[in-house]
C-alpha cells in the first residue's frame, strides 16, 4: 500500500498564481521524503493541503487506500491520522513535557495514555525530562518533545515543516541525524520540508524538488547531486 498524491493544484484567494501546481508523487510505507525548495516555492502549502488545512482546487490524495481528498471526498484534518510538527514546536507552555505528550491521547484509558507517553519519550530519549516545562528545555530538547507528541497517537503519516529552522547550526547537525534514526526506528512514513540541501540529503530516502509550486525532480539523494 502506498500514499498516492495526484495533480494537486492550489491558489491562495488573493493570488492569481498557483502556489501548488500539479503536485504528484507516490510514497511507499516507511519512506522518509524531503520536499526541498527555496522560500516561497510552495513547500508549506503542500503540507497544509495534505494535512487538510487547505482545500486544493484539483487533485487526489489517497492515504494507504483511504481517500483523504478527491472529487467528492474531503476528510477533516483531525480524522486523517496525520501528525504535524511545525517550525516553532508549538508545545503548550503551561504543560509539562509529560502532559504535552499525553495531550493527543484522550481516546486511550489513563493507563494506556501514560504507557504510550513513556514509550515515545523513551524513543526520543527524553524520559528524564517528563516533569519539566518547555521553557526549561533547550531548543533541541523541545524539538524532540514536539516529535514525541506528534508520534504518540501513531500517525499514519508524519509531516514536518522546517523542523530545524530555529536551531543553531551545530545543533541542526546533531538533530537531523537523530531525527532520521527516530523516524526509522518508529517505522513511520514522513514528509519533511526544508530549504536546506544538507538537511534533505542527510535525512531523506527520496527528495522532491519544488520550484514555483511545480515538482522539478524526484529521486534518491545520490541521484540528485549536481542538479540545480
Ligand atoms: P514555502 O513553504 O516554500 O516557503 P509557501 O507554501 O509558504 O512556500 O508559499 C507558496 C506561495 O504562496 C508563495 O508565493 C507565498 O507568497 C504564497 N502564500 C503563502 N501563504 C499565503 C497566504 N496566506 N496568502 C497568500 N499567498 C500566500
Ligand atoms: P541539547 O544539545 O540536548 O539540545 P544543550 O547542550 O542545549 O542540550 O543543553 C544541555 C543541558 O542544559 C540540558 O541538560 C538542558 O536540560 C539544559 N538546559 C538548556 N537550556 C536550558 C534552559 N533554558 N533552562 C534549563 N535548562 C536548560
Tab-separated table of C-alpha atoms and ligand atoms in Angstrom:
chain	number	residue	atom	x	y	z
A	1	UNK	CA	0.000	0.000	0.000
A	2	UNK	CA	1.189	3.450	-0.775
A	3	UNK	CA	0.371	7.083	-0.449
A	4	UNK	CA	-0.837	8.463	-3.760
A	5	UNK	CA	-0.802	12.180	-4.437
A	6	UNK	CA	-2.056	13.251	-7.838
A	7	UNK	CA	-2.194	16.626	-9.567
A	8	UNK	CA	-2.781	18.822	-6.528
A	9	UNK	CA	-3.419	22.439	-7.506
A	10	UNK	CA	-3.941	25.319	-5.151
A	11	UNK	CA	-4.035	29.129	-5.344
A	12	UNK	CA	-4.422	31.447	-2.355
A	13	UNK	CA	-7.595	33.517	-2.536
A	14	UNK	CA	-5.858	36.830	-3.148
A	15	UNK	CA	-3.388	35.455	-5.686
A	16	UNK	CA	-3.639	34.655	-9.386
A	17	UNK	CA	-0.622	32.348	-9.365
A	18	UNK	CA	-0.833	28.728	-8.317
A	19	UNK	CA	1.098	28.205	-5.069
A	20	UNK	CA	0.990	24.469	-5.849
A	21	UNK	CA	0.844	23.407	-9.481
A	22	UNK	CA	0.030	19.767	-10.304
A	23	UNK	CA	1.943	18.232	-7.444
A	24	UNK	CA	2.084	14.450	-7.886
A	25	UNK	CA	4.027	11.650	-6.254
A	26	UNK	CA	3.665	8.189	-4.724
A	27	UNK	CA	5.228	7.320	-1.376
A	28	UNK	CA	5.949	3.841	-0.037
A	29	UNK	CA	5.273	2.778	3.541
A	30	UNK	CA	8.142	3.813	5.824
A	31	UNK	CA	9.778	6.190	3.369
A	32	UNK	CA	11.214	9.486	4.545
A	33	UNK	CA	10.564	12.110	1.880
A	34	UNK	CA	12.043	15.556	1.834
A	35	UNK	CA	10.476	18.427	-0.075
A	36	UNK	CA	13.304	20.778	-0.974
A	37	UNK	CA	12.860	24.239	-2.416
A	38	UNK	CA	13.526	27.925	-1.938
A	39	UNK	CA	11.391	30.129	0.235
A	40	UNK	CA	8.044	30.672	-1.490
A	41	UNK	CA	8.273	27.564	-3.677
A	42	UNK	CA	5.103	26.091	-2.139
A	43	UNK	CA	6.524	23.572	0.325
A	44	UNK	CA	4.404	24.560	3.322
A	45	UNK	CA	1.318	24.788	1.155
A	46	UNK	CA	1.779	21.170	0.043
A	47	UNK	CA	1.953	20.090	3.692
A	48	UNK	CA	-1.087	22.186	4.583
A	49	UNK	CA	-3.068	20.539	1.793
A	50	UNK	CA	-2.049	17.037	2.875
A	51	UNK	CA	-2.946	17.861	6.486
A	52	UNK	CA	-6.369	19.115	5.358
A	53	UNK	CA	-5.731	22.721	6.395
A	54	UNK	CA	-6.170	23.967	2.802
A	55	UNK	CA	-8.559	22.649	0.174
A	56	UNK	CA	-6.990	22.204	-3.266
A	57	UNK	CA	-8.927	23.199	-6.380
A	58	UNK	CA	-7.970	19.938	-8.056
A	59	UNK	CA	-6.255	16.653	-7.382
A	60	UNK	CA	-6.464	13.485	-5.362
A	61	UNK	CA	-4.811	12.272	-2.191
A	62	UNK	CA	-5.081	8.681	-1.006
A	63	UNK	CA	-3.501	7.560	2.258
A	64	UNK	CA	-2.907	3.798	2.316
A	65	UNK	CA	-6.065	3.035	0.371
A	66	UNK	CA	-8.257	5.658	2.033
A	67	UNK	CA	-9.200	8.728	0.011
A	68	UNK	CA	-8.495	11.905	2.001
A	69	UNK	CA	-9.240	14.234	-0.859
A	70	UNK	CA	-10.879	13.575	-4.216
A	71	UNK	CA	-13.696	14.632	-6.490
A	72	UNK	CA	-16.381	14.189	-3.857
A	73	UNK	CA	-14.351	13.499	-0.731
A	74	UNK	CA	-12.804	15.716	1.902
A	75	UNK	CA	-11.707	14.146	5.168
A	76	UNK	CA	-11.413	16.636	8.038
A	77	UNK	CA	-7.871	17.233	9.374
A	78	UNK	CA	-8.478	15.587	12.748
A	79	UNK	CA	-9.829	12.441	11.062
A	80	UNK	CA	-6.838	11.902	8.775
A	81	UNK	CA	-4.442	10.271	11.206
A	82	UNK	CA	-1.689	12.640	10.141
A	83	UNK	CA	0.831	14.038	12.644
A	84	UNK	CA	2.277	17.512	12.316
A	85	UNK	CA	5.457	19.112	13.627
A	86	UNK	CA	5.701	22.813	12.986
A	87	UNK	CA	8.732	25.123	12.931
A	88	UNK	CA	8.068	26.667	16.285
A	89	UNK	CA	7.340	23.331	18.039
A	90	UNK	CA	4.165	24.864	19.484
A	91	UNK	CA	4.446	22.992	22.767
A	92	UNK	CA	1.880	24.135	25.323
A	93	UNK	CA	3.950	26.375	27.615
A	94	UNK	CA	1.825	25.785	30.734
A	95	UNK	CA	2.032	21.985	30.483
A	96	UNK	CA	4.872	19.701	31.489
A	97	UNK	CA	6.658	17.578	28.915
A	98	UNK	CA	4.606	14.564	30.004
A	99	UNK	CA	1.279	16.411	29.695
A	100	UNK	CA	2.270	17.833	26.318
A	101	UNK	CA	2.909	14.342	25.004
A	102	UNK	CA	-0.296	12.916	26.509
A	103	UNK	CA	-2.401	15.698	25.026
A	104	UNK	CA	-3.471	13.934	21.821
A	105	UNK	CA	-4.193	10.614	23.516
A	106	UNK	CA	-7.571	11.383	25.096
A	107	UNK	CA	-9.158	8.321	23.486
A	108	UNK	CA	-6.961	5.959	25.483
A	109	UNK	CA	-7.519	4.861	29.073
A	110	UNK	CA	-5.389	6.618	31.681
A	111	UNK	CA	-3.051	3.635	31.986
A	112	UNK	CA	-2.554	3.289	28.220
A	113	UNK	CA	-2.089	7.028	27.869
A	114	UNK	CA	0.735	7.043	30.400
A	115	UNK	CA	2.275	3.954	28.850
A	116	UNK	CA	2.280	5.400	25.361
A	117	UNK	CA	3.645	8.767	26.532
A	118	UNK	CA	6.503	6.947	28.263
A	119	UNK	CA	7.194	4.897	25.148
A	120	UNK	CA	7.546	7.861	22.819
A	121	UNK	CA	9.559	9.857	25.338
A	122	UNK	CA	11.954	6.944	25.516
A	123	UNK	CA	12.107	6.799	21.738
A	124	UNK	CA	13.304	10.409	21.605
A	125	UNK	CA	15.424	9.914	24.737
A	126	UNK	CA	13.584	12.483	26.836
A	127	UNK	CA	12.232	10.183	29.556
A	128	UNK	CA	14.251	12.013	32.227
A	129	UNK	CA	12.599	15.356	31.430
A	130	UNK	CA	8.942	14.460	31.964
A	131	UNK	CA	8.317	16.971	34.724
A	132	UNK	CA	9.978	19.939	33.050
A	133	UNK	CA	8.153	22.745	31.333
A	134	UNK	CA	9.062	23.712	27.745
A	135	UNK	CA	10.946	26.869	28.812
A	136	UNK	CA	13.238	24.670	30.929
A	137	UNK	CA	14.439	22.774	27.886
A	138	UNK	CA	16.992	23.583	25.211
A	139	UNK	CA	15.839	24.077	21.617
A	140	UNK	CA	16.935	20.599	20.667
A	141	UNK	CA	15.089	19.074	23.570
A	142	UNK	CA	11.902	20.968	22.745
A	143	UNK	CA	12.252	19.700	19.212
A	144	UNK	CA	12.389	16.114	20.442
A	145	UNK	CA	9.366	16.583	22.706
A	146	UNK	CA	7.386	18.054	19.803
A	147	UNK	CA	8.323	14.996	17.791
A	148	UNK	CA	7.269	12.685	20.616
A	149	UNK	CA	3.926	14.448	20.863
A	150	UNK	CA	3.327	14.051	17.127
A	151	UNK	CA	4.353	10.371	17.209
A	152	UNK	CA	2.274	9.467	20.267
A	153	UNK	CA	-1.082	8.843	18.521
A	154	UNK	CA	0.672	6.582	15.972
A	155	UNK	CA	0.030	8.722	12.903
A	156	UNK	CA	-0.121	7.021	9.503
A	157	UNK	CA	1.918	9.886	8.109
A	158	UNK	CA	4.089	12.477	9.809
A	159	UNK	CA	4.535	15.945	8.309
A	160	UNK	CA	7.417	18.137	9.461
A	161	UNK	CA	7.703	21.772	8.390
A	162	UNK	CA	11.280	23.125	8.579
A	163	UNK	CA	11.813	21.326	11.867
A	164	UNK	CA	15.354	22.625	12.318
A	165	UNK	CA	14.952	26.261	11.414
A	166	UNK	CA	15.035	27.555	14.986
A	167	UNK	CA	18.177	25.691	15.972
A	168	UNK	CA	21.774	26.782	15.639
A	169	UNK	CA	23.951	25.115	13.020
A	170	UNK	CA	25.729	22.731	15.370
A	171	UNK	CA	22.505	21.549	16.930
A	172	UNK	CA	20.912	21.179	13.489
A	173	UNK	CA	23.623	18.707	12.515
A	174	UNK	CA	23.061	16.669	15.641
A	175	UNK	CA	19.279	16.748	15.489
A	176	UNK	CA	18.916	15.737	11.877
A	177	UNK	CA	20.931	12.564	12.445
A	178	UNK	CA	18.772	11.900	15.485
A	179	UNK	CA	15.580	12.586	13.612
A	180	UNK	CA	16.459	10.156	10.868
A	181	UNK	CA	17.171	7.355	13.313
A	182	UNK	CA	13.989	8.103	15.285
A	183	UNK	CA	11.861	8.060	12.135
A	184	UNK	CA	13.421	4.800	11.018
A	185	UNK	CA	13.065	3.218	14.460
A	186	UNK	CA	9.415	4.252	14.630
A	187	UNK	CA	8.995	2.988	11.017
A	188	UNK	CA	6.919	5.992	10.258
A	189	UNK	CA	6.232	7.353	6.816
A	190	UNK	CA	7.121	11.014	6.792
A	191	UNK	CA	7.456	14.099	4.661
A	192	UNK	CA	9.626	16.919	5.821
A	193	UNK	CA	10.028	20.300	4.268
A	194	UNK	CA	13.320	22.137	4.111
A	195	UNK	CA	15.182	24.772	2.112
A	196	UNK	CA	18.492	23.226	3.219
A	197	UNK	CA	20.204	20.814	0.810
A	198	UNK	CA	22.223	19.238	3.635
A	199	UNK	CA	19.058	18.501	5.604
A	200	UNK	CA	17.431	16.852	2.635
A	201	UNK	CA	20.496	14.809	1.724
A	202	UNK	CA	21.103	13.589	5.282
A	203	UNK	CA	17.582	12.609	6.121
A	204	UNK	CA	15.632	11.668	3.033
A	205	UNK	CA	15.199	8.362	1.271
A	206	UNK	CA	13.916	10.444	-1.630
A	207	UNK	CA	13.956	14.144	-2.376
A	208	UNK	CA	11.284	16.128	-4.207
A	209	UNK	CA	12.495	19.415	-5.642
A	210	UNK	CA	9.913	22.150	-5.846
A	211	UNK	CA	10.161	25.405	-7.778
A	212	UNK	CA	7.317	27.938	-8.101
A	213	UNK	CA	4.829	25.307	-6.995
A	214	UNK	CA	5.982	22.717	-9.516
A	215	UNK	CA	7.888	19.482	-8.991
A	216	UNK	CA	11.118	19.766	-10.973
A	217	UNK	CA	12.728	16.499	-9.877
A	218	UNK	CA	12.119	13.433	-7.696
A	219	UNK	CA	14.857	10.981	-6.820
A	220	UNK	CA	17.170	9.428	-4.267
A	221	UNK	CA	19.759	11.790	-2.756
A	222	UNK	CA	22.570	10.125	-4.750
A	223	UNK	CA	20.695	10.814	-7.991
A	224	UNK	CA	20.281	14.490	-7.133
A	225	UNK	CA	23.905	15.562	-6.955
A	226	UNK	CA	24.811	18.264	-9.373
A	227	UNK	CA	21.247	19.121	-10.353
A	228	UNK	CA	20.016	22.666	-9.834
B	1	LIG	P1	7.444	27.783	1.107
B	1	LIG	O1	6.881	26.935	2.192
B	1	LIG	O2	8.185	27.005	0.072
B	1	LIG	O3	8.227	28.944	1.603
B	1	LIG	P2	4.693	28.618	0.762
B	1	LIG	O4	3.931	27.370	0.535
B	1	LIG	O5	4.639	29.220	2.111
B	1	LIG	O6	6.200	28.409	0.298
B	1	LIG	O7	4.210	29.722	-0.270
B	1	LIG	C1	3.989	29.455	-1.660
B	1	LIG	C2	3.487	30.733	-2.335
B	1	LIG	O8	2.219	31.087	-1.800
B	1	LIG	C3	4.387	31.929	-2.129
B	1	LIG	O9	4.365	32.700	-3.317
B	1	LIG	C4	3.729	32.672	-0.995
B	1	LIG	O10	3.996	34.052	-1.086
B	1	LIG	C5	2.263	32.376	-1.225
B	1	LIG	N1	1.487	32.350	0.043
B	1	LIG	C6	1.768	31.631	1.137
B	1	LIG	N2	0.827	31.809	2.092
B	1	LIG	C7	-0.057	32.677	1.580
B	1	LIG	C8	-1.262	33.278	2.058
B	1	LIG	N3	-1.755	33.003	3.277
B	1	LIG	N4	-1.923	34.124	1.248
B	1	LIG	C9	-1.463	34.410	0.018
B	1	LIG	N5	-0.343	33.884	-0.508
B	1	LIG	C10	0.364	33.033	0.262
B	2	LIG	P1	20.875	19.638	23.643
B	2	LIG	O1	22.147	19.542	22.893
B	2	LIG	O2	20.321	18.293	24.071
B	2	LIG	O3	19.817	20.464	23.000
B	2	LIG	P2	22.057	21.689	25.340
B	2	LIG	O4	23.511	21.396	25.140
B	2	LIG	O5	21.460	22.869	24.680
B	2	LIG	O6	21.202	20.358	25.037
B	2	LIG	O7	21.761	21.774	26.897
B	2	LIG	C1	22.480	20.972	27.824
B	2	LIG	C2	21.747	20.904	29.160
B	2	LIG	O8	21.352	22.191	29.620
B	2	LIG	C3	20.484	20.072	29.053
B	2	LIG	O9	20.520	19.051	30.017
B	2	LIG	C4	19.334	21.015	29.324
B	2	LIG	O10	18.397	20.419	30.181
B	2	LIG	C5	19.985	22.206	29.991
B	2	LIG	N1	19.333	23.448	29.504
B	2	LIG	C6	19.494	24.030	28.296
B	2	LIG	N2	18.755	25.140	28.183
B	2	LIG	C7	18.115	25.266	29.375
B	2	LIG	C8	17.175	26.233	29.888
B	2	LIG	N3	16.749	27.292	29.179
B	2	LIG	N4	16.706	26.031	31.140
B	2	LIG	C9	17.100	24.967	31.849
B	2	LIG	N5	17.976	24.031	31.418
B	2	LIG	C10	18.480	24.188	30.204
